[in-house]
mmCIF file of C-alpha atoms and ligand atoms in Angstrom:
data_model
loop_
_atom_site.group_PDB
_atom_site.id
_atom_site.type_symbol
_atom_site.label_atom_id
_atom_site.label_comp_id
_atom_site.label_asym_id
_atom_site.label_seq_id
_atom_site.Cartn_x
_atom_site.Cartn_y
_atom_site.Cartn_z
ATOM 1 C CA UNK N 10 30.387 -13.796 -7.949
ATOM 2 C CA UNK N 11 28.971 -12.980 -4.487
ATOM 3 C CA UNK N 12 25.301 -12.061 -4.452
ATOM 4 C CA UNK N 13 24.533 -8.361 -4.201
ATOM 5 C CA UNK N 14 21.974 -7.002 -1.769
ATOM 6 C CA UNK N 15 20.160 -3.706 -1.355
ATOM 7 C CA UNK N 16 19.942 -1.943 1.984
ATOM 8 C CA UNK N 17 17.062 0.501 1.925
ATOM 9 C CA UNK N 18 15.650 3.493 3.699
ATOM 10 C CA UNK N 19 12.428 5.170 2.614
ATOM 11 C CA UNK N 20 10.702 8.399 3.606
ATOM 12 C CA UNK N 21 7.487 9.937 2.436
ATOM 13 C CA UNK N 22 5.964 13.262 3.398
ATOM 14 C CA UNK N 23 2.509 14.527 2.551
ATOM 15 C CA UNK N 24 4.026 17.930 1.675
ATOM 16 C CA UNK N 25 1.432 20.595 1.028
ATOM 17 C CA UNK N 26 -1.332 18.142 0.127
ATOM 18 C CA UNK N 27 -4.170 16.653 2.140
ATOM 19 C CA UNK N 28 -3.444 13.054 1.175
ATOM 20 C CA UNK N 29 -0.289 11.191 0.396
ATOM 21 C CA UNK N 30 -0.806 9.508 -2.986
ATOM 22 C CA UNK N 31 2.752 8.176 -3.190
ATOM 23 C CA UNK N 32 3.652 4.622 -2.248
ATOM 24 C CA UNK N 33 7.036 2.982 -1.737
ATOM 25 C CA UNK N 34 8.507 -0.476 -1.340
ATOM 26 C CA UNK N 35 12.018 -1.686 -0.632
ATOM 27 C CA UNK N 36 13.538 -5.110 0.032
ATOM 28 C CA UNK N 37 17.005 -6.598 -0.353
ATOM 29 C CA UNK N 38 16.376 -7.164 -4.085
ATOM 30 C CA UNK N 39 13.550 -4.929 -5.230
ATOM 31 C CA UNK N 40 12.744 -1.223 -4.817
ATOM 32 C CA UNK N 41 9.852 0.811 -6.168
ATOM 33 C CA UNK N 42 8.070 4.139 -5.986
ATOM 34 C CA UNK N 43 4.597 4.949 -7.319
ATOM 35 C CA UNK N 44 2.859 8.316 -7.531
ATOM 36 C CA UNK N 45 -0.883 8.130 -7.995
ATOM 37 C CA UNK N 46 -3.366 10.560 -9.476
ATOM 38 C CA UNK N 47 -7.146 10.557 -9.510
ATOM 39 C CA UNK N 48 -10.223 11.972 -7.862
ATOM 40 C CA UNK N 49 -11.687 10.700 -4.581
ATOM 41 C CA UNK N 50 -9.172 8.256 -3.106
ATOM 42 C CA UNK N 51 -8.091 7.215 -6.611
ATOM 43 C CA UNK N 52 -4.472 8.314 -6.450
ATOM 44 C CA UNK N 53 -3.766 6.426 -3.238
ATOM 45 C CA UNK N 54 -5.580 3.346 -4.477
ATOM 46 C CA UNK N 55 -3.734 3.284 -7.823
ATOM 47 C CA UNK N 56 -0.249 3.735 -6.374
ATOM 48 C CA UNK N 57 -1.014 1.170 -3.661
ATOM 49 C CA UNK N 58 -2.149 -1.418 -6.224
ATOM 50 C CA UNK N 59 0.975 -0.935 -8.349
ATOM 51 C CA UNK N 60 3.218 -1.399 -5.321
ATOM 52 C CA UNK N 61 1.229 -4.421 -4.076
ATOM 53 C CA UNK N 62 1.855 -6.189 -7.390
ATOM 54 C CA UNK N 63 5.595 -5.779 -6.844
ATOM 55 C CA UNK N 64 5.371 -6.882 -3.209
ATOM 56 C CA UNK N 65 3.691 -10.049 -4.492
ATOM 57 C CA UNK N 66 6.665 -10.624 -6.806
ATOM 58 C CA UNK N 67 9.074 -10.074 -3.930
ATOM 59 C CA UNK N 68 7.287 -12.636 -1.751
ATOM 60 C CA UNK N 69 7.544 -15.634 -4.048
ATOM 61 C CA UNK N 70 9.931 -17.804 -6.014
ATOM 62 C CA UNK N 71 10.495 -17.066 -9.672
ATOM 63 C CA UNK N 72 8.843 -19.297 -12.237
ATOM 64 C CA UNK N 73 10.260 -17.431 -15.223
ATOM 65 C CA UNK N 74 13.307 -15.231 -15.864
ATOM 66 C CA UNK N 75 13.314 -12.169 -13.606
ATOM 67 C CA UNK N 76 12.879 -9.892 -16.604
ATOM 68 C CA UNK N 77 9.610 -11.586 -17.558
ATOM 69 C CA UNK N 78 8.423 -11.729 -13.956
ATOM 70 C CA UNK N 79 9.093 -8.030 -13.406
ATOM 71 C CA UNK N 80 7.301 -7.062 -16.603
ATOM 72 C CA UNK N 81 4.358 -9.278 -15.658
ATOM 73 C CA UNK N 82 4.210 -7.782 -12.158
ATOM 74 C CA UNK N 83 3.991 -4.274 -13.589
ATOM 75 C CA UNK N 84 1.295 -5.425 -16.011
ATOM 76 C CA UNK N 85 -0.562 -7.139 -13.170
ATOM 77 C CA UNK N 86 -0.546 -3.861 -11.226
ATOM 78 C CA UNK N 87 -1.934 -2.089 -14.266
ATOM 79 C CA UNK N 88 -4.598 -4.730 -14.801
ATOM 80 C CA UNK N 89 -5.679 -4.481 -11.158
ATOM 81 C CA UNK N 90 -6.019 -0.708 -11.532
ATOM 82 C CA UNK N 91 -8.321 -1.419 -14.498
ATOM 83 C CA UNK N 92 -10.332 -4.018 -12.613
ATOM 84 C CA UNK N 93 -10.818 -1.873 -9.517
ATOM 85 C CA UNK N 94 -11.810 1.093 -11.688
ATOM 86 C CA UNK N 95 -14.464 -1.083 -13.359
ATOM 87 C CA UNK N 96 -16.021 -2.181 -10.061
ATOM 88 C CA UNK N 97 -15.685 1.162 -8.271
ATOM 89 C CA UNK N 98 -16.802 3.839 -10.750
ATOM 90 C CA UNK N 99 -16.044 6.629 -8.250
ATOM 91 C CA UNK N 100 -12.369 5.817 -8.887
ATOM 92 C CA UNK N 101 -12.621 6.211 -12.687
ATOM 93 C CA UNK N 102 -9.633 7.997 -14.111
ATOM 94 C CA UNK N 103 -7.193 6.913 -11.430
ATOM 95 C CA UNK N 104 -3.671 6.107 -12.559
ATOM 96 C CA UNK N 105 -0.159 5.872 -11.207
ATOM 97 C CA UNK N 106 3.452 6.203 -12.173
ATOM 98 C CA UNK N 107 5.753 3.325 -11.307
ATOM 99 C CA UNK N 108 9.517 3.201 -11.159
ATOM 100 C CA UNK N 109 10.949 -0.123 -10.024
ATOM 101 C CA UNK N 110 14.400 -1.675 -9.917
ATOM 102 C CA UNK N 111 15.040 -5.371 -9.379
ATOM 103 C CA UNK N 112 18.564 -6.537 -8.639
ATOM 104 C CA UNK N 113 19.268 -9.642 -10.703
ATOM 105 C CA UNK N 114 21.462 -12.543 -9.595
ATOM 106 C CA UNK N 115 23.918 -11.795 -12.372
ATOM 107 C CA UNK N 116 24.496 -8.326 -10.939
ATOM 108 C CA UNK N 117 22.263 -6.086 -13.034
ATOM 109 C CA UNK N 118 19.590 -3.556 -12.300
ATOM 110 C CA UNK N 119 16.413 -4.300 -14.212
ATOM 111 C CA UNK N 120 14.605 -0.993 -14.414
ATOM 112 C CA UNK N 121 10.930 -0.466 -15.203
ATOM 113 C CA UNK N 122 9.740 3.117 -15.557
ATOM 114 C CA UNK N 123 6.268 4.392 -16.380
ATOM 115 C CA UNK N 124 5.566 8.095 -15.871
ATOM 116 C CA UNK N 125 7.667 10.765 -14.214
ATOM 117 C CA UNK N 126 8.941 9.225 -10.990
ATOM 118 C CA UNK N 127 12.692 8.832 -11.191
ATOM 119 C CA UNK N 128 15.618 6.579 -10.414
ATOM 120 C CA UNK N 129 19.109 7.960 -9.971
ATOM 121 C CA UNK N 130 22.429 6.167 -9.554
ATOM 122 C CA UNK N 131 25.234 7.641 -7.469
ATOM 123 C CA UNK N 132 28.455 5.816 -8.386
ATOM 124 C CA UNK N 133 31.903 6.952 -7.320
ATOM 125 C CA UNK N 134 30.531 10.385 -6.464
ATOM 126 C CA UNK N 135 28.841 10.927 -9.830
ATOM 127 C CA UNK N 136 25.070 11.139 -10.167
ATOM 128 C CA UNK N 137 23.302 9.826 -13.216
ATOM 129 C CA UNK N 138 19.617 9.546 -14.006
ATOM 130 C CA UNK N 139 18.609 5.985 -14.833
ATOM 131 C CA UNK N 140 15.124 6.888 -16.033
ATOM 132 C CA UNK N 141 13.646 9.229 -18.574
ATOM 133 C CA UNK N 142 10.466 11.017 -17.522
ATOM 134 C CA UNK N 143 7.361 9.937 -19.407
ATOM 135 C CA UNK N 144 6.093 13.504 -19.217
ATOM 136 C CA UNK N 145 4.985 16.297 -21.510
ATOM 137 C CA UNK N 146 7.822 18.593 -20.434
ATOM 138 C CA UNK N 147 10.439 15.871 -21.011
ATOM 139 C CA UNK N 148 9.100 15.438 -24.546
ATOM 140 C CA UNK N 149 9.445 19.201 -25.047
ATOM 141 C CA UNK N 150 12.981 19.159 -23.622
ATOM 142 C CA UNK N 151 13.857 16.305 -25.994
ATOM 143 C CA UNK N 152 12.587 18.363 -28.909
ATOM 144 C CA UNK N 153 14.647 21.363 -27.806
ATOM 145 C CA UNK N 154 11.511 23.411 -27.122
ATOM 146 C CA UNK N 155 12.297 23.790 -23.390
ATOM 147 C CA UNK N 156 15.397 23.798 -21.214
ATOM 148 C CA UNK N 157 15.546 21.628 -18.081
ATOM 149 C CA UNK N 158 15.221 24.800 -15.986
ATOM 150 C CA UNK N 159 12.123 25.916 -17.922
ATOM 151 C CA UNK N 160 10.648 22.417 -17.613
ATOM 152 C CA UNK N 161 10.934 22.639 -13.825
ATOM 153 C CA UNK N 162 8.728 25.759 -13.771
ATOM 154 C CA UNK N 163 6.355 24.821 -16.583
ATOM 155 C CA UNK N 164 2.649 25.030 -15.632
ATOM 156 C CA UNK N 165 2.064 21.602 -17.224
ATOM 157 C CA UNK N 166 5.079 19.904 -15.671
ATOM 158 C CA UNK N 167 2.899 17.330 -13.924
ATOM 159 C CA UNK N 168 1.287 16.077 -17.150
ATOM 160 C CA UNK N 169 2.469 12.489 -17.655
ATOM 161 C CA UNK N 170 2.393 10.785 -21.045
ATOM 162 C CA UNK N 171 2.562 7.270 -19.669
ATOM 163 C CA UNK N 172 0.928 5.798 -16.578
ATOM 164 C CA UNK N 173 -0.563 2.603 -15.217
ATOM 165 C CA UNK N 174 -4.203 3.485 -15.852
ATOM 166 C CA UNK N 175 -5.724 0.066 -16.413
ATOM 167 C CA UNK N 176 -5.676 0.298 -20.211
ATOM 168 C CA UNK N 177 -5.304 -3.146 -21.806
ATOM 169 C CA UNK N 178 -2.014 -4.504 -23.177
ATOM 170 C CA UNK N 179 0.283 -2.088 -21.396
ATOM 171 C CA UNK N 180 3.769 -2.283 -22.900
ATOM 172 C CA UNK N 181 6.500 -2.370 -20.270
ATOM 173 C CA UNK N 182 10.015 -1.665 -21.514
ATOM 174 C CA UNK N 183 12.843 -2.704 -19.219
ATOM 175 C CA UNK N 184 16.290 -1.255 -19.121
ATOM 176 C CA UNK N 185 19.358 -3.061 -17.836
ATOM 177 C CA UNK N 186 22.365 -1.490 -16.108
ATOM 178 C CA UNK N 187 25.353 -3.256 -14.542
ATOM 179 C CA UNK N 188 25.291 -3.013 -10.729
ATOM 180 C CA UNK N 189 28.352 -2.502 -8.538
ATOM 181 C CA UNK N 190 29.100 -2.791 -4.833
ATOM 182 C CA UNK N 191 29.120 0.729 -3.410
ATOM 183 C CA UNK N 192 26.414 2.037 -5.727
ATOM 184 C CA UNK N 193 23.653 4.111 -4.191
ATOM 185 C CA UNK N 194 20.216 4.224 -5.815
ATOM 186 C CA UNK N 195 17.660 6.947 -5.260
ATOM 187 C CA UNK N 196 14.050 6.486 -6.297
ATOM 188 C CA UNK N 197 11.789 9.489 -5.895
ATOM 189 C CA UNK N 198 8.468 10.994 -6.831
ATOM 190 C CA UNK N 199 8.310 14.313 -8.694
ATOM 191 C CA UNK N 200 7.615 16.007 -5.359
ATOM 192 C CA UNK N 201 11.393 15.856 -4.913
ATOM 193 C CA UNK N 202 12.728 16.210 -8.448
ATOM 194 C CA UNK N 203 10.411 19.096 -9.373
ATOM 195 C CA UNK N 204 11.914 21.331 -6.700
ATOM 196 C CA UNK N 205 15.473 20.041 -6.193
ATOM 197 C CA UNK N 206 17.931 20.096 -9.067
ATOM 198 C CA UNK N 207 20.097 17.083 -9.837
ATOM 199 C CA UNK N 208 23.270 18.856 -8.677
ATOM 200 C CA UNK N 209 21.693 19.513 -5.268
ATOM 201 C CA UNK N 210 20.427 15.921 -5.077
ATOM 202 C CA UNK N 211 23.987 14.722 -5.722
ATOM 203 C CA UNK N 212 25.311 16.827 -2.845
ATOM 204 C CA UNK N 213 22.672 15.471 -0.439
ATOM 205 C CA UNK N 214 23.341 11.872 -1.521
ATOM 206 C CA UNK N 215 26.972 12.196 -0.434
ATOM 207 C CA UNK N 216 25.770 11.829 3.195
ATOM 208 C CA UNK N 217 26.737 8.238 4.041
ATOM 209 C CA UNK N 218 24.047 7.693 6.681
ATOM 210 C CA UNK N 219 20.934 6.616 4.750
ATOM 211 C CA UNK N 220 18.429 7.749 7.369
ATOM 212 C CA UNK N 221 19.956 11.190 7.624
ATOM 213 C CA UNK N 222 20.289 11.425 3.868
ATOM 214 C CA UNK N 223 16.627 10.539 3.238
ATOM 215 C CA UNK N 224 15.464 12.982 5.918
ATOM 216 C CA UNK N 225 17.646 15.749 4.461
ATOM 217 C CA UNK N 226 16.280 15.233 0.943
ATOM 218 C CA UNK N 227 12.673 15.467 2.147
ATOM 219 C CA UNK N 228 13.530 18.487 4.272
ATOM 220 C CA UNK N 229 15.190 20.210 1.313
ATOM 221 C CA UNK N 230 12.088 19.681 -0.838
ATOM 222 C CA UNK N 231 9.842 21.066 1.916
ATOM 223 C CA UNK N 232 12.115 24.101 2.346
ATOM 224 C CA UNK N 233 12.083 24.641 -1.412
ATOM 225 C CA UNK N 234 8.323 25.082 -1.134
ATOM 226 C CA UNK N 235 7.329 21.623 -2.349
ATOM 227 C CA UNK N 236 3.525 21.465 -2.454
ATOM 228 C CA UNK N 237 3.330 17.909 -3.716
ATOM 229 C CA UNK N 238 3.837 14.646 -1.807
ATOM 230 C CA UNK N 239 7.568 13.982 -1.425
ATOM 231 C CA UNK N 240 8.886 10.425 -1.434
ATOM 232 C CA UNK N 241 12.428 9.118 -1.497
ATOM 233 C CA UNK N 242 13.894 5.643 -1.277
ATOM 234 C CA UNK N 243 17.637 5.230 -0.913
ATOM 235 C CA UNK N 244 19.216 1.830 -1.523
ATOM 236 C CA UNK N 245 22.890 1.047 -0.994
ATOM 237 C CA UNK N 246 24.358 -1.917 -2.837
ATOM 238 C CA UNK N 247 26.599 -4.241 -0.884
ATOM 239 C CA UNK N 248 27.733 -7.838 -1.262
ATOM 240 C CA UNK N 249 25.610 -10.375 0.587
ATOM 241 C CA UNK N 250 27.248 -12.390 3.346
ATOM 242 C CA UNK N 251 25.623 -15.640 2.268
ATOM 243 C CA UNK N 252 25.949 -17.101 -1.190
ATOM 244 C CA UNK N 253 22.207 -17.653 -1.690
ATOM 245 C CA UNK N 254 20.920 -16.191 -4.914
ATOM 246 C CA UNK N 255 18.628 -13.191 -4.446
ATOM 247 C CA UNK N 256 15.943 -14.805 -6.624
ATOM 248 C CA UNK N 257 15.912 -18.557 -6.027
ATOM 249 C CA UNK N 258 14.072 -20.260 -8.887
ATOM 250 C CA UNK N 259 10.942 -22.346 -8.341
ATOM 251 C CA UNK N 260 11.745 -25.892 -7.184
HETATM 252 CA CA1 LIG M 22 3.546 13.801 -7.471
#
């Protein structure tokens, strides 16, 4: 089977905020978005640390199965948030969401999701959500106490139930989905998904040009009155020209 590769475009806009607390990363085999919260510079620091842990994974050879390495990278990001909080008390309480997808050599998406940033898959014109929000409103929707439309307007819609906050022994559940050439992935912070419905996201994602598509999504969120930071990462899946595995093992 030919190796699959990701071709990425990312955009982030400060929106109506003073700082941008979102962080993004994309390579040919790994994509991620993090949305930080916290006083002082805490939000930016937390999301940056979570993304740096994944960049570190992307820069080296695997010593264990990708699944284990991805889980460990997420845990390492969490542990660093804890360590930095301990040495810089002004950052106490900082935390971040993290949604990451690694493309495995056997053609799967390995998906890690903590908090309410999202991953979507556009396949053959149909949009599906790959992640489930770790948020209060999602829990209420699951229980039938709120509709999706009510959740979007709920005053506590930004309350997350899971985050990388430095707490010890963070459990990281991974999900696996078969990848296909022609797939398009969208990772985004809630600055997009809070103000743009899935049906509208699907329409925007039909634009083949990634740059234009990413710009249009951010623009749509701004026009919809988005007050939060808005971040999108679009990754198209194609077959790699060379036969090298995406994740060469350690020698
Ligand atoms: Ca946000």
